[in-house]
Amino acid sequence: MEDCLFCKIIKGEIPSKKVYEDEDVLAFYDINPAAPIHILVIPKKHIKSLADIEEDDEKLLGKIHMVINKIAEEKGFKEEGYRVIINCGKNGGQEVMHLHFHILAGKKLGEKVV
Ligand code: 5GP
Ligand code: ZN
C-alpha cells in the first residue's frame, strides 16, 4: 500500500535492519528500541490493525507466532522469555497503521499493564 511506512520497508524503499524474511512475513529491529532487544514482526500483506484481520488471515497470524518463536530461538532469548505486544487503534496507542507485533526481550521487563 502506498504511503504506508511498513509497506515501504517491505519493498526496500526505506532501509531496515532485517532479522527474518519469508514470502509472508518480515521482521526487523525497531528504530527506537524500548528494550535491549526490540523486534517488529509484520505480515507482508497490508493489514491496517488487529481490528482489521479477516478469516482468511488465520493461517498467516498463526505463522507469525511461529516466526516469533523461531526468532526467539535464533536470537537466544527463548529460554529467558520475552513479551509480545500488539497496539491496536487510537486507544491502544498504535502509531503505524500496518499490523505489527512488538517483541521485547533482553531484560526483565517492568511496567506490566496486565
Ligand atoms: P506502534 O506505536 O504503532 O505500535 O509501533 C510503531 C513502532 O514502529 C514504534 O516502536 C517505532 O519506534 C517503530 N518505527 C517507526 N518508524 C520506524 C522506521 O522507520 N523503522 C523502524 N525500524 N521502526 C520504526
Ligand atoms: Zn502497509
mmCIF file of C-alpha atoms and ligand atoms in Angstrom:
data_model
loop_
_atom_site.group_PDB
_atom_site.id
_atom_site.type_symbol
_atom_site.label_atom_id
_atom_site.label_comp_id
_atom_site.label_asym_id
_atom_site.label_seq_id
_atom_site.Cartn_x
_atom_site.Cartn_y
_atom_site.Cartn_z
ATOM 1 C CA MET A 1 0.000 0.000 0.000
ATOM 2 C CA GLU A 2 1.322 3.434 -0.924
ATOM 3 C CA ASP A 3 2.073 5.864 1.856
ATOM 4 C CA CYS A 4 2.433 3.075 4.414
ATOM 5 C CA LEU A 5 5.771 3.174 6.220
ATOM 6 C CA PHE A 6 5.974 -0.574 6.776
ATOM 7 C CA CYS A 7 4.939 -1.384 3.182
ATOM 8 C CA LYS A 8 7.848 0.843 2.129
ATOM 9 C CA ILE A 9 10.156 -1.126 4.427
ATOM 10 C CA ILE A 10 8.857 -4.392 2.879
ATOM 11 C CA LYS A 11 9.590 -3.017 -0.618
ATOM 12 C CA GLY A 12 13.051 -1.892 0.480
ATOM 13 C CA GLU A 13 12.238 1.770 -0.201
ATOM 14 C CA ILE A 14 13.084 2.534 3.417
ATOM 15 C CA PRO A 15 16.057 0.660 4.890
ATOM 16 C CA SER A 16 15.672 -1.608 7.895
ATOM 17 C CA LYS A 17 17.845 -3.982 9.884
ATOM 18 C CA LYS A 18 16.279 -7.297 8.926
ATOM 19 C CA VAL A 19 16.006 -10.187 11.348
ATOM 20 C CA TYR A 20 13.870 -12.631 9.345
ATOM 21 C CA GLU A 21 12.106 -12.745 5.999
ATOM 22 C CA ASP A 22 9.993 -15.197 4.051
ATOM 23 C CA GLU A 23 7.255 -14.812 1.438
ATOM 24 C CA ASP A 24 4.626 -13.790 4.014
ATOM 25 C CA VAL A 25 6.446 -12.261 6.966
ATOM 26 C CA LEU A 26 9.195 -9.715 7.651
ATOM 27 C CA ALA A 27 10.926 -8.983 10.954
ATOM 28 C CA PHE A 28 13.291 -6.094 11.627
ATOM 29 C CA TYR A 29 14.714 -4.134 14.560
ATOM 30 C CA ASP A 30 12.635 -1.257 15.899
ATOM 31 C CA ILE A 31 14.284 2.100 15.213
ATOM 32 C CA ASN A 32 13.533 3.319 18.745
ATOM 33 C CA PRO A 33 14.073 0.281 20.993
ATOM 34 C CA ALA A 34 12.072 0.040 24.215
ATOM 35 C CA ALA A 35 14.181 -2.896 25.477
ATOM 36 C CA PRO A 36 17.691 -4.275 24.797
ATOM 37 C CA ILE A 37 16.087 -6.372 22.054
ATOM 38 C CA HIS A 38 13.092 -4.852 20.248
ATOM 39 C CA ILE A 39 11.994 -6.513 17.044
ATOM 40 C CA LEU A 40 8.912 -5.806 14.915
ATOM 41 C CA VAL A 41 7.253 -8.702 13.090
ATOM 42 C CA ILE A 42 4.851 -7.796 10.306
ATOM 43 C CA PRO A 43 2.795 -9.553 7.639
ATOM 44 C CA LYS A 44 3.822 -8.556 4.111
ATOM 45 C CA LYS A 45 0.130 -8.214 3.340
ATOM 46 C CA HIS A 46 -1.053 -4.746 4.292
ATOM 47 C CA ILE A 47 -3.473 -5.228 7.185
ATOM 48 C CA LYS A 48 -4.218 -1.962 8.994
ATOM 49 C CA SER A 49 -4.553 -3.292 12.519
ATOM 50 C CA LEU A 50 -5.594 -6.262 14.611
ATOM 51 C CA ALA A 51 -9.154 -4.947 14.295
ATOM 52 C CA ASP A 52 -8.959 -5.415 10.519
ATOM 53 C CA ILE A 53 -7.989 -9.079 10.305
ATOM 54 C CA GLU A 54 -10.236 -11.373 8.276
ATOM 55 C CA GLU A 55 -10.978 -15.068 8.407
ATOM 56 C CA ASP A 56 -8.565 -15.648 5.517
ATOM 57 C CA ASP A 57 -5.747 -14.262 7.673
ATOM 58 C CA GLU A 58 -5.965 -17.043 10.284
ATOM 59 C CA LYS A 59 -3.091 -19.077 8.840
ATOM 60 C CA LEU A 60 -0.899 -16.007 8.416
ATOM 61 C CA LEU A 61 -1.480 -14.934 12.014
ATOM 62 C CA GLY A 62 -0.596 -18.410 13.260
ATOM 63 C CA LYS A 63 2.544 -18.353 11.136
ATOM 64 C CA ILE A 64 3.615 -15.018 12.629
ATOM 65 C CA HIS A 65 3.584 -16.640 16.076
ATOM 66 C CA MET A 66 5.730 -19.493 14.789
ATOM 67 C CA VAL A 67 8.143 -16.913 13.318
ATOM 68 C CA ILE A 68 8.267 -15.077 16.661
ATOM 69 C CA ASN A 69 9.338 -18.287 18.397
ATOM 70 C CA LYS A 70 11.862 -19.044 15.669
ATOM 71 C CA ILE A 71 13.411 -15.601 16.156
ATOM 72 C CA ALA A 72 13.413 -16.088 19.948
ATOM 73 C CA GLU A 73 15.280 -19.350 19.470
ATOM 74 C CA GLU A 74 17.749 -17.976 16.928
ATOM 75 C CA LYS A 75 18.482 -14.795 18.877
ATOM 76 C CA GLY A 76 18.852 -16.784 22.107
ATOM 77 C CA PHE A 77 16.116 -15.296 24.298
ATOM 78 C CA LYS A 78 13.564 -18.113 24.128
ATOM 79 C CA GLU A 79 14.623 -19.560 27.478
ATOM 80 C CA GLU A 80 14.805 -16.269 29.374
ATOM 81 C CA GLY A 81 11.488 -15.103 27.997
ATOM 82 C CA TYR A 82 10.071 -12.155 26.117
ATOM 83 C CA ARG A 83 6.962 -10.058 25.699
ATOM 84 C CA VAL A 84 4.853 -9.717 22.549
ATOM 85 C CA ILE A 85 2.683 -6.629 22.182
ATOM 86 C CA ILE A 86 0.141 -5.533 19.605
ATOM 87 C CA ASN A 87 -1.054 -1.948 19.906
ATOM 88 C CA CYS A 88 -4.428 -1.568 18.215
ATOM 89 C CA GLY A 89 -6.066 1.701 17.224
ATOM 90 C CA LYS A 90 -6.076 5.088 18.907
ATOM 91 C CA ASN A 91 -6.651 3.974 22.493
ATOM 92 C CA GLY A 92 -4.212 1.095 22.050
ATOM 93 C CA GLY A 93 -1.513 3.597 21.070
ATOM 94 C CA GLN A 94 -0.964 2.313 17.533
ATOM 95 C CA GLU A 95 1.100 4.786 15.518
ATOM 96 C CA VAL A 96 1.904 2.858 12.354
ATOM 97 C CA MET A 97 -1.255 1.593 10.673
ATOM 98 C CA HIS A 98 0.177 -1.686 9.396
ATOM 99 C CA LEU A 99 -0.335 -4.613 11.779
ATOM 100 C CA HIS A 100 2.835 -5.325 13.725
ATOM 101 C CA PHE A 101 3.894 -7.466 16.656
ATOM 102 C CA HIS A 102 6.482 -5.966 19.008
ATOM 103 C CA ILE A 103 8.913 -8.485 20.534
ATOM 104 C CA LEU A 104 10.623 -7.111 23.633
ATOM 105 C CA ALA A 105 13.434 -9.073 25.253
ATOM 106 C CA GLY A 106 16.872 -8.934 26.810
ATOM 107 C CA LYS A 107 15.955 -7.812 30.332
ATOM 108 C CA LYS A 108 13.302 -8.349 32.996
ATOM 109 C CA LEU A 109 10.577 -6.117 31.639
ATOM 110 C CA GLY A 110 8.798 -3.757 34.009
ATOM 111 C CA GLU A 111 5.648 -1.656 33.786
ATOM 112 C CA LYS A 112 3.302 -4.572 33.329
ATOM 113 C CA VAL A 113 -0.162 -3.315 32.384
ATOM 114 C CA VAL A 114 -1.821 -6.685 32.821
HETATM 115 P P1 5GP B 1 3.179 1.325 17.321
HETATM 116 O O1 5GP B 1 3.310 2.512 18.232
HETATM 117 O O2 5GP B 1 2.418 1.665 16.067
HETATM 118 O O3 5GP B 1 2.692 0.089 17.989
HETATM 119 O O4 5GP B 1 4.655 0.956 16.910
HETATM 120 C C1 5GP B 1 5.333 1.517 15.831
HETATM 121 C C2 5GP B 1 6.791 1.202 16.024
HETATM 122 O O5 5GP B 1 7.467 1.447 14.804
HETATM 123 C C3 5GP B 1 7.463 2.096 17.095
HETATM 124 O O6 5GP B 1 8.022 1.269 18.113
HETATM 125 C C4 5GP B 1 8.532 2.846 16.304
HETATM 126 O O7 5GP B 1 9.731 3.026 17.026
HETATM 127 C C5 5GP B 1 8.734 1.972 15.079
HETATM 128 N N1 5GP B 1 9.154 2.687 13.890
HETATM 129 C C6 5GP B 1 8.625 3.851 13.418
HETATM 130 N N2 5GP B 1 9.242 4.208 12.274
HETATM 131 C C7 5GP B 1 10.187 3.252 12.030
HETATM 132 C C8 5GP B 1 11.151 3.074 10.972
HETATM 133 O O8 5GP B 1 11.264 3.856 10.035
HETATM 134 N N3 5GP B 1 11.945 1.972 11.062
HETATM 135 C C9 5GP B 1 11.853 1.081 12.087
HETATM 136 N N4 5GP B 1 12.702 0.047 12.068
HETATM 137 N N5 5GP B 1 10.946 1.214 13.082
HETATM 138 C C10 5GP B 1 10.138 2.285 13.056
HETATM 139 ZN ZN ZN B 2 1.358 -1.351 4.919
#
